[in-house]
XYZ file of C-alpha atoms in Angstrom:
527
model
C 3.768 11.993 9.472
C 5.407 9.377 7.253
C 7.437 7.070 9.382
C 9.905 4.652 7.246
C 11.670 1.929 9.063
C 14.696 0.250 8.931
C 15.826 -0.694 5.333
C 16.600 -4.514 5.730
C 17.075 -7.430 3.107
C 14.755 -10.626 3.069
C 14.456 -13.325 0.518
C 11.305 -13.730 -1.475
C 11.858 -17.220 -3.754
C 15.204 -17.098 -5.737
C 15.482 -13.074 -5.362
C 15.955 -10.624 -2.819
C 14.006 -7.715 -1.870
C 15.232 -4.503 -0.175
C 12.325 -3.668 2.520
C 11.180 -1.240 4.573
C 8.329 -1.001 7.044
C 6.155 2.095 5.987
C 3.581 3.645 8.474
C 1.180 6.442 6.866
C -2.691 6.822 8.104
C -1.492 4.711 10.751
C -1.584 1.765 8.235
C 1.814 -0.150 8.811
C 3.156 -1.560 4.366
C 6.266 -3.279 3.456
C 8.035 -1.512 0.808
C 10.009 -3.590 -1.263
C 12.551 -3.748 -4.429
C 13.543 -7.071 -5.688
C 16.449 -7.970 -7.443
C 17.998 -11.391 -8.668
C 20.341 -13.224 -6.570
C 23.279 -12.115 -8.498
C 22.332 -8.060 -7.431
C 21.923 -8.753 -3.228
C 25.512 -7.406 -2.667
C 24.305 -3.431 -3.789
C 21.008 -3.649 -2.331
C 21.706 -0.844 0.293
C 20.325 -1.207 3.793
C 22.672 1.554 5.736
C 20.948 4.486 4.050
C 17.278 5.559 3.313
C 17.726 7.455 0.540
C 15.945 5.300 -1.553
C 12.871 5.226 0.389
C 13.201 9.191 0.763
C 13.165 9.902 -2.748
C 10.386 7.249 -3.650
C 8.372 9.085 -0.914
C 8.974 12.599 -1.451
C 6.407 13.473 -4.194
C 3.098 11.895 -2.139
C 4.612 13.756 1.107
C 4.250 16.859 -0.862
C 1.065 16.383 -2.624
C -0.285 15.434 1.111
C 0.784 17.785 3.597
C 3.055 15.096 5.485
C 6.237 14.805 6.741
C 8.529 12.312 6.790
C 10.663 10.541 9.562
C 13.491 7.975 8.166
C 14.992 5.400 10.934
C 18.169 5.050 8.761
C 20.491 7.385 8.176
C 19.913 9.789 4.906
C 23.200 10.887 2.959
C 24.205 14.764 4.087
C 24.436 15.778 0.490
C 21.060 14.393 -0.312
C 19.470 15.825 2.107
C 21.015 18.825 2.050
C 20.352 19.481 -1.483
C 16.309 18.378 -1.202
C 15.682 20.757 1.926
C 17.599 23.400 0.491
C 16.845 23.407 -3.545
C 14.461 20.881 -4.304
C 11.481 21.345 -2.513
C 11.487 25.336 -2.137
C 11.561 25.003 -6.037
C 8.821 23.134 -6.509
C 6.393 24.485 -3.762
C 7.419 28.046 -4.297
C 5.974 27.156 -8.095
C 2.777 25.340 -7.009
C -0.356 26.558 -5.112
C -0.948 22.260 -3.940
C 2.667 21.300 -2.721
C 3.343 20.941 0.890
C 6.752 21.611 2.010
C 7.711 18.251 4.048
C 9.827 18.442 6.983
C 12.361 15.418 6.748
C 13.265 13.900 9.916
C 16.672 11.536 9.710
C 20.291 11.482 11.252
C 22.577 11.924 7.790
C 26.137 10.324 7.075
C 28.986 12.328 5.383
C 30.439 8.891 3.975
C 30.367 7.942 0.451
C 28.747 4.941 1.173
C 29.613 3.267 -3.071
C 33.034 4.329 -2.533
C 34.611 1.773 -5.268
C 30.911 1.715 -7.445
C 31.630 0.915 -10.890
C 27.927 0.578 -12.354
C 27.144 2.582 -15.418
C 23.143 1.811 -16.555
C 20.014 3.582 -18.095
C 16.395 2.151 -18.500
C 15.691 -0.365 -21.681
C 12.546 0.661 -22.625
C 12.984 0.593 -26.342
C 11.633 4.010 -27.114
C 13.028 6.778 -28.813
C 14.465 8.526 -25.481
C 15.679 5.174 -24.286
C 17.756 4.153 -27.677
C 18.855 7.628 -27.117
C 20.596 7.109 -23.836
C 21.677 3.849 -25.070
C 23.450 5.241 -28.496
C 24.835 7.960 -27.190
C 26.299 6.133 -24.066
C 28.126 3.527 -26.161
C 29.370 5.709 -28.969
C 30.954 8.290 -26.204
C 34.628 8.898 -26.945
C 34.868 8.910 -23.455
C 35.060 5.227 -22.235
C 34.447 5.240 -18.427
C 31.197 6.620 -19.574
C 30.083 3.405 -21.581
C 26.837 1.563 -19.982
C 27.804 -1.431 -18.137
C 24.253 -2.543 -17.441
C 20.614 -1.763 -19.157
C 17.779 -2.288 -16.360
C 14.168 -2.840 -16.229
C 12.510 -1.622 -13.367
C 8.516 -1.975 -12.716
C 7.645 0.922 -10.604
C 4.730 1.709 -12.312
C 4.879 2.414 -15.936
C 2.590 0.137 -17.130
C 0.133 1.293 -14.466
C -3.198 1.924 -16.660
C -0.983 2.380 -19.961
C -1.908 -1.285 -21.228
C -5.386 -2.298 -19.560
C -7.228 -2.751 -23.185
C -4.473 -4.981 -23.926
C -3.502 -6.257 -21.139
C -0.837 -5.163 -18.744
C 0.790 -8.806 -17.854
C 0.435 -9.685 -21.530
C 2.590 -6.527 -22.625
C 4.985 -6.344 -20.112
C 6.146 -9.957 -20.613
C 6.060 -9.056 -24.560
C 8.203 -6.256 -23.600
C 10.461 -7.554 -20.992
C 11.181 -10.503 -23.627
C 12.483 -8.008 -26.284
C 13.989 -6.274 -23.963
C 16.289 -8.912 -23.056
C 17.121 -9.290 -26.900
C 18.115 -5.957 -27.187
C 20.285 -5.898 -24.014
C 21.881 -9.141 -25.809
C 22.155 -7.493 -29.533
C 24.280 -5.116 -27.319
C 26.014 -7.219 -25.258
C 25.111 -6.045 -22.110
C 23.545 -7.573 -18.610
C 20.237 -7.046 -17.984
C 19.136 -6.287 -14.566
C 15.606 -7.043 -14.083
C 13.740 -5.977 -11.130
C 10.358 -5.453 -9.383
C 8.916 -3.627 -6.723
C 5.193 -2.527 -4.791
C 6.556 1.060 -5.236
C 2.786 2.200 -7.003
C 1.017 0.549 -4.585
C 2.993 2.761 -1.823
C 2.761 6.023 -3.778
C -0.420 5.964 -4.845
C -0.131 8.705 -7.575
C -0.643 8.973 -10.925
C 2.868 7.746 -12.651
C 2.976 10.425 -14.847
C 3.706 12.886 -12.178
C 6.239 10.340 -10.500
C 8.268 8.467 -13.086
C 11.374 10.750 -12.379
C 11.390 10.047 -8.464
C 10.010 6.269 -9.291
C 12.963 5.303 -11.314
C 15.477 7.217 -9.022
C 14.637 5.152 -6.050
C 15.167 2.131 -7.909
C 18.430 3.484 -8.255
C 19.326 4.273 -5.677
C 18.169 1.068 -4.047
C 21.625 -0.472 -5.849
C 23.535 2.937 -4.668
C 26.338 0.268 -4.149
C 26.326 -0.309 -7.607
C 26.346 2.464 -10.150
C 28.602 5.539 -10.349
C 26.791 6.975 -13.232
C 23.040 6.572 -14.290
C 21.215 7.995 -17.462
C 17.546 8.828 -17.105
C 16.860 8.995 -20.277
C 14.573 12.603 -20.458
C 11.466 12.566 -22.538
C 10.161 15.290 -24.971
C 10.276 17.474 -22.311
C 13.635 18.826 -22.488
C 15.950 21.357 -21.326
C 14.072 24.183 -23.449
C 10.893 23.217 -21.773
C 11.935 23.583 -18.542
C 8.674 24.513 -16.129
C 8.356 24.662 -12.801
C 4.839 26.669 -12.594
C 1.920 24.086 -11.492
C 4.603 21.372 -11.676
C 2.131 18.888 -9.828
C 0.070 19.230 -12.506
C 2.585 18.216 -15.551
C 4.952 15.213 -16.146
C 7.992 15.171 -14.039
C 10.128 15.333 -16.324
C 9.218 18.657 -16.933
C 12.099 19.576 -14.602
C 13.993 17.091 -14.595
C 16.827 19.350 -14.824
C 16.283 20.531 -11.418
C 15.541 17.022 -10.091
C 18.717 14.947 -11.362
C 20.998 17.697 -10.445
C 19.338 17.679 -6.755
C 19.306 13.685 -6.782
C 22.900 13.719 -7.146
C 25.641 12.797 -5.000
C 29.810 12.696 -5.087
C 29.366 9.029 -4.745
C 26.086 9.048 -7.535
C 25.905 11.074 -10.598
C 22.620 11.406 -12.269
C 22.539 12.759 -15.770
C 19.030 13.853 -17.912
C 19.922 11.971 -21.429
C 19.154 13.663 -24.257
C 17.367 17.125 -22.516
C 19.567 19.118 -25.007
C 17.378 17.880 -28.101
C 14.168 17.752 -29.158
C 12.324 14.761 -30.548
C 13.098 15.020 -34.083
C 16.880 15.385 -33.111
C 16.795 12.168 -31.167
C 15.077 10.382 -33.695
C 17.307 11.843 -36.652
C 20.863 10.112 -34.159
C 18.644 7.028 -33.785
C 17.392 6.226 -37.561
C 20.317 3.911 -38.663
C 20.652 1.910 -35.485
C 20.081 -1.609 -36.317
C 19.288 -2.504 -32.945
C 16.456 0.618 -32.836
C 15.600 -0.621 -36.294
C 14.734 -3.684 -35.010
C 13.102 -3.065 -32.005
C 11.729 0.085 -31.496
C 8.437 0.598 -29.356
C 6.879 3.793 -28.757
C 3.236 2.712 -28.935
C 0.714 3.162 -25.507
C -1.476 0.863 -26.865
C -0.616 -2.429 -27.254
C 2.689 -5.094 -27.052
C 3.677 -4.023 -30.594
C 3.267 -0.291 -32.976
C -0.272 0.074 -33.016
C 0.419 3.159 -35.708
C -2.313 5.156 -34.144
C -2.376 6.220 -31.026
C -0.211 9.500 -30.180
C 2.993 8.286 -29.631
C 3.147 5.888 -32.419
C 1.546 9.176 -34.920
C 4.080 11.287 -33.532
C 6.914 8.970 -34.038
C 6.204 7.809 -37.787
C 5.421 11.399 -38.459
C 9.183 12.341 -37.262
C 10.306 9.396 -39.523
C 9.119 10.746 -42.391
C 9.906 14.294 -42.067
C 13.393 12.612 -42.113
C 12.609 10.258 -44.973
C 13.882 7.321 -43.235
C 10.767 5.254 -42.979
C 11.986 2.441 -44.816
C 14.467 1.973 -41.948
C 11.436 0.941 -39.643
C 9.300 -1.574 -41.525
C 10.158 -4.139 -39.178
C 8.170 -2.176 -36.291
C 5.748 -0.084 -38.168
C 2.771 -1.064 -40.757
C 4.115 0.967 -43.443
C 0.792 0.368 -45.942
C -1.577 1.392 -43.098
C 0.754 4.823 -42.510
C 0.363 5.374 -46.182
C -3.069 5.047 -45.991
C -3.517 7.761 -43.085
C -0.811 9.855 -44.006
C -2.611 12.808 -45.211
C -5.086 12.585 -42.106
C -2.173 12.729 -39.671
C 0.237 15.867 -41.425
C -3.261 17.923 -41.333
C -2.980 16.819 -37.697
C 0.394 18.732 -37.136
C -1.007 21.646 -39.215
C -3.764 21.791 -36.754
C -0.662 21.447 -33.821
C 0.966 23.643 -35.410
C -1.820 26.409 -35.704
C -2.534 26.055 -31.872
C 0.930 25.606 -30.335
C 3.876 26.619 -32.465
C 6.269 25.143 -29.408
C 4.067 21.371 -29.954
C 7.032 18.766 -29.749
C 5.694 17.751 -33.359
C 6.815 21.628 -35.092
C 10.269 20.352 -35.722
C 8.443 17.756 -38.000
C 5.858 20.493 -39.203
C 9.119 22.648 -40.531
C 10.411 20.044 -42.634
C 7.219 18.511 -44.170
C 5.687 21.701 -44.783
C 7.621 22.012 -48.099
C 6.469 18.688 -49.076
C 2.525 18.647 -48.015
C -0.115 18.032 -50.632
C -1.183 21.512 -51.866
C -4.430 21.123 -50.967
C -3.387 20.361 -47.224
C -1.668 23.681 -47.307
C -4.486 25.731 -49.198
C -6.793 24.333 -46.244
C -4.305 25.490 -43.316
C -3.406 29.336 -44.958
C -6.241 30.692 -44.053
C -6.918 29.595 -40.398
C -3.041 30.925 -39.173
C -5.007 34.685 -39.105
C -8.140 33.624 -37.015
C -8.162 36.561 -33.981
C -9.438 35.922 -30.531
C -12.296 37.054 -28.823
C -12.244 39.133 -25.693
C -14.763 38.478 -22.827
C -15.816 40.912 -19.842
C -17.104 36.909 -17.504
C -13.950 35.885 -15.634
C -13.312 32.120 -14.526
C -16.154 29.287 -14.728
C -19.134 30.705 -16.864
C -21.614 29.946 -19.684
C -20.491 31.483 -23.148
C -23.040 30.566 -26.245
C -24.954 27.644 -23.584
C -21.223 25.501 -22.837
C -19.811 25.423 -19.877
C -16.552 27.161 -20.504
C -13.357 28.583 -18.649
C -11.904 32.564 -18.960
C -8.817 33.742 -18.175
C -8.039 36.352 -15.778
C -7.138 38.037 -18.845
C -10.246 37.967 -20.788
C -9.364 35.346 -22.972
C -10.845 31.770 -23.460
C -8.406 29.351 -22.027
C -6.354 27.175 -23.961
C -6.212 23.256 -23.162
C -5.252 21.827 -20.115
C -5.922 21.658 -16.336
C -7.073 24.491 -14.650
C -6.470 25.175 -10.757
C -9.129 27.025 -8.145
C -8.351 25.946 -4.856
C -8.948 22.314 -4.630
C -10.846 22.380 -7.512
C -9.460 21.430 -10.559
C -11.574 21.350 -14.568
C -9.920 20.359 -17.299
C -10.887 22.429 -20.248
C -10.586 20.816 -24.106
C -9.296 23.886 -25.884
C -11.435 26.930 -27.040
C -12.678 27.632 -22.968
C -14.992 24.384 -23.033
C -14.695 22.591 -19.855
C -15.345 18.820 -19.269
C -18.718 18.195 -17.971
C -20.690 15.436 -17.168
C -18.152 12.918 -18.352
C -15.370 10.657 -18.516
C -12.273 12.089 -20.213
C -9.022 10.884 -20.612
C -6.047 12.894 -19.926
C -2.449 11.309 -21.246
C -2.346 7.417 -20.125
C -5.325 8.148 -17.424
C -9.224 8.261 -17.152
C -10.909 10.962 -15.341
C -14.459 12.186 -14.338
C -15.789 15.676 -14.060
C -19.381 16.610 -12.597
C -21.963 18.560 -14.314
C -20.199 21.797 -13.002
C -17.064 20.910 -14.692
C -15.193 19.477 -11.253
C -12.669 16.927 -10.833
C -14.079 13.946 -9.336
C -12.019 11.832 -6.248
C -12.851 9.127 -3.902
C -15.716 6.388 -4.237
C -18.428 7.639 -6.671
C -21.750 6.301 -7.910
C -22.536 7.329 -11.779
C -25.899 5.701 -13.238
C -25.786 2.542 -11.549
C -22.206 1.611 -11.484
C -19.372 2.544 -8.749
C -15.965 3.921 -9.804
C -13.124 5.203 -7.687
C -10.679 7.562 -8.477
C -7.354 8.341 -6.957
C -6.530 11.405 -4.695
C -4.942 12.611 -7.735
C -8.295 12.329 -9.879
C -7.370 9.093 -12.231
C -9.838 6.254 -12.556
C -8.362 2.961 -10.632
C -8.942 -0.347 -11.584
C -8.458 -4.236 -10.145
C -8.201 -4.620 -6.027
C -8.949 -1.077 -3.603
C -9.287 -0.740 -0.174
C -12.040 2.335 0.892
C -12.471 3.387 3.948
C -11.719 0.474 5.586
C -13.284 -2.292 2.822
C -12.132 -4.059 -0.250
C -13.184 -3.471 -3.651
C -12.675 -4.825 -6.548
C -13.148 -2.579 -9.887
C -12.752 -4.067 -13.549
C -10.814 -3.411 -16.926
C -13.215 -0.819 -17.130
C -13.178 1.036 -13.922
C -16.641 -0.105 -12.655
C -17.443 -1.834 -9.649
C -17.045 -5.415 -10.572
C -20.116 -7.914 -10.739
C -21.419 -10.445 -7.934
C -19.648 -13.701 -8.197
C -16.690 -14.952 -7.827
C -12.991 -13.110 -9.185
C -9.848 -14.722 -9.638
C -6.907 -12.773 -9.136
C -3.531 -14.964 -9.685
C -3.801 -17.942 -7.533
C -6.044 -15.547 -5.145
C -9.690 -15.698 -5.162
C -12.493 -13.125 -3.999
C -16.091 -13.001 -3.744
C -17.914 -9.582 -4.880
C -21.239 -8.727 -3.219
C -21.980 -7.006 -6.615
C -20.785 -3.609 -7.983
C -17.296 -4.017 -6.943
C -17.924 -4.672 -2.642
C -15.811 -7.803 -2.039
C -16.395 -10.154 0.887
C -14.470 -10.690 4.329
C -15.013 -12.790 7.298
C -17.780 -15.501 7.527
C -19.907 -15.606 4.612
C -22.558 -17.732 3.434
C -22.229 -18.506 -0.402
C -24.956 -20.671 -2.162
C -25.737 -23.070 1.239
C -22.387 -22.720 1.837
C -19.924 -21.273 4.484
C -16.567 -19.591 3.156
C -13.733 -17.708 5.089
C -12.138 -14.446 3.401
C -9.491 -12.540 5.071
C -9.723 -8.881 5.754
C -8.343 -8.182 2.340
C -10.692 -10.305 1.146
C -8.804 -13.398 -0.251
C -10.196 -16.686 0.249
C -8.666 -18.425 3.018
């Protein structure tokens, strides 16, 4: 059981945090969302459907239920217990269907709310929202606010290049473009990945909702701007597995209230559609920022490929030589359009085949020569079923006979991961979207504490390789940029400093440190 107190309202510095007293493992956390002086007055402590939304997604994963002090809105809950969660578990082998324990309220409790806002993250679905919003003939539609809410996006994105370093690169041209378009920027923070310890990839839709709804008082209307995975992607099979905004269709319509209405921006196009009502914005021209790498374009990880890839199929890159290297994407252009061939060839429903239709007619011929043949490769039929040995790899057949295609694969509460063409993962580190996973020589998932060669790692209950301060079983760890157990000495944290024993154990209580005697608390900061 879950058990989340109280919502109250205490000051940290100049801001204010909305709080709530969180018992799970019979661990007692303070949940918090902070918010600038000016925001106090929405921060809402008569309801917990913040905290119930926030919460939902680890209840489920976990097999808990949940038990709210506060009152939760009727509608709210009424549309979770009754269409939300039989949705989503009746579609997934690994979801638990919590039992939600609260009194509810029939009032509209932002009767007079008058808030209008949508995330500021500067890429393509998020100039989207922002667009579209403004140039609405309908007026009491327009965004009154753009926010910036850390609940966990940068959470293992940016750890090559730093996650502080970006996010303050980020949140400063963020602020620009909330002044090129004249509009307040509401800047908050909260501990909300440290609560829901989860992969944000499978979260970000319930993350950013409780953020919202931790202002109820406030808005009236909020976009959430929906990613690639729009309304003609809809899935709902193994949705614990996927992004959730693969349903975000479902979720937005079940988040929403009379007093609250949440809309999916931009789930009726793809990503060449978006990009295409995007490409003469000065604003997006200006400051666009797609890349998962680093502060700025990098040109060359996925996201930034994909994105200067949809550019040019709409022969507008000249538009975005402010944010792109131009020179270095003529350089690898060839390299990345036999890319979407490839993408093309092994998933005609890729989010890059609106981009493959229109540069096809313009591809070097020898591109296309190279691609005509491979469209008629056949499959191969096997009589093994499920985890076998084909040709001396470890690989993965369908019930069907078939190799299976890439992506996670389910059996029980094991999960493999297989690369494409059946071959599974083994033996190895692999990463997976933003985050870093190990699988064992028979192809398994790795979770918990685990010793490979001489180093310790720890990974999530979800699978994905954690990094910087962890408590295990009872002790504190400390694990670098890297994922491995960090090295004896001393670590600096912000103004907080630990002592590691050596591969990542850190010290607490009494300890003597070269002839000396030092005091660490039980999380293991200095005293």
């Amino acid at each position: 059981m879950i058990q989340i107190g109280r919502p109250y309202i205490e000051q940290a510095g100049k801001n204010f945090r909305l709080t709530a007293d969180v018992v799970m493992d019979q661990e007692t956390k303070k949940w918090w969302f902070e918010v600038p002086a000016e925001y106090k007055q929405y921060l809402c402590t008569e309801r917990s459907d913040a905290f119930l939304i926030g919460i939902l997604p680890l209840a489920m994963r976990f097999g808990e239920d949940i038990s709210l002090d506060a009152p939760v809105t009727e509608e709210l809950l009424f549309n979770i217990e009754t269409e939300l969660i039989p949705s989503l578990v009746n579609s997934s082998k690994n979801l638990y269907a919590s039992r939600i324990f609260a009194e509810t309220e029939t009032e509209i409790i932002n009767e007079g709310a008058w808030g209008v806002g949508t995330g500021n993250s500067m890429g393509v679905d998020s100039f989207h929202a922002i667009e579209m919003s403004l140039h609405n003939h309908c007026k009491s539609y327009h965004l009154t606010h753009l926010c910036h809410y850390n609940v966990g996006a940068f959470n293992d994105t940016y750890s090559t290049a730093g996650e502080d370093e970006v996010r303050e690169i980020c949140l400063r041209n963020a602020k620009q473009v909330a002044e090129e378009y004249g509009l307040p920027m509401l800047i908050s923070n909260s501990n909300y990945e440290e609560i829901v310890d989860i992969n944000h990839l499978f979260v970000n839709t319930y993350a950013n909702l409780y953020a919202v709804y931790c202002l109820q008082k406030l808005w009236k209307t909020y976009y959430l701007a929906s990613s690639e995975f729009g309304f003609h992607r809809f899935q709902l099979e193994d949705n614990d597995m996927y992004d959730s905004a693969h349903y975000d269709l479902l979720t937005v319509n079940c988040l929403s209230t009379r007093g609250l209405k949440i809309y999916s921006e931009g789930g009726e196009r793809n990503r060449l559609e978006k990009i295409r009502d995007i490409v003469d914005s000065e604003v997006a021209q200006r400051h666009l920022h797609v890349c998962v790498r680093e502060a700025y374009n990098c040109g060359v990880c996925h996201k930034c490929k994909k994105t200067l890839v949809a550019i040019d199929a709409l022969d507008k890159l000249e538009n975005f030589s402010k944010v792109f290297d131009l020179k270095a994407y003529a350089v690898h252009r060839e390299k990345y359009l036999e890319e979407i061939c490839e993408l093309h060839i092994q998933n005609p429903l890729d989010y890059n085949e609106p981009s493959f239709q229109l540069l096809k007619h313009r591809m070097p011929q020898e591109i296309c020569r190279k691609y005509a043949d491979i469209l008629d490769l056949g499959k191969q039929q096997y009589e093994q079923r499920g985890v076998c040995e084909i040709d001396g790899v470890l690989s993965y057949v369908n019930a069907d006979g078939y190799k299976a295609e890439e992506g996670w694969i389910i059996e029980g509460r094991k999960r493999y991961y297989c690369v494409g063409d059946g071959k599974l993962v083994v033996g190895n580190f692999h990463q997976i979207d933003i985050s870093w996973y190990f699988f064992d020589v028979d192809g398994t998932m790795q979770r918990g504490l685990k010793q490979i060669g001489n180093d310790f790692y720890y990974f999530g209950k979800d699978g994905s390789l954690r990094r910087g301060l962890q408590q295990i079983n009872g002790e504190m760890w400390h694990f670098d940029e890297t994922g491995r157990g960090s090295d004896a000495g001393w670590i600096q944290v912000g103004s907080r400093k630990y002592y590691c024993f050596g591969q990542g154990r850190l010290a607490t209580g009494t300890v003597c440190i070269d002839g000396s005697n030092f005091e660490f608390e039980t999380t293991g900061v200095m005293k």
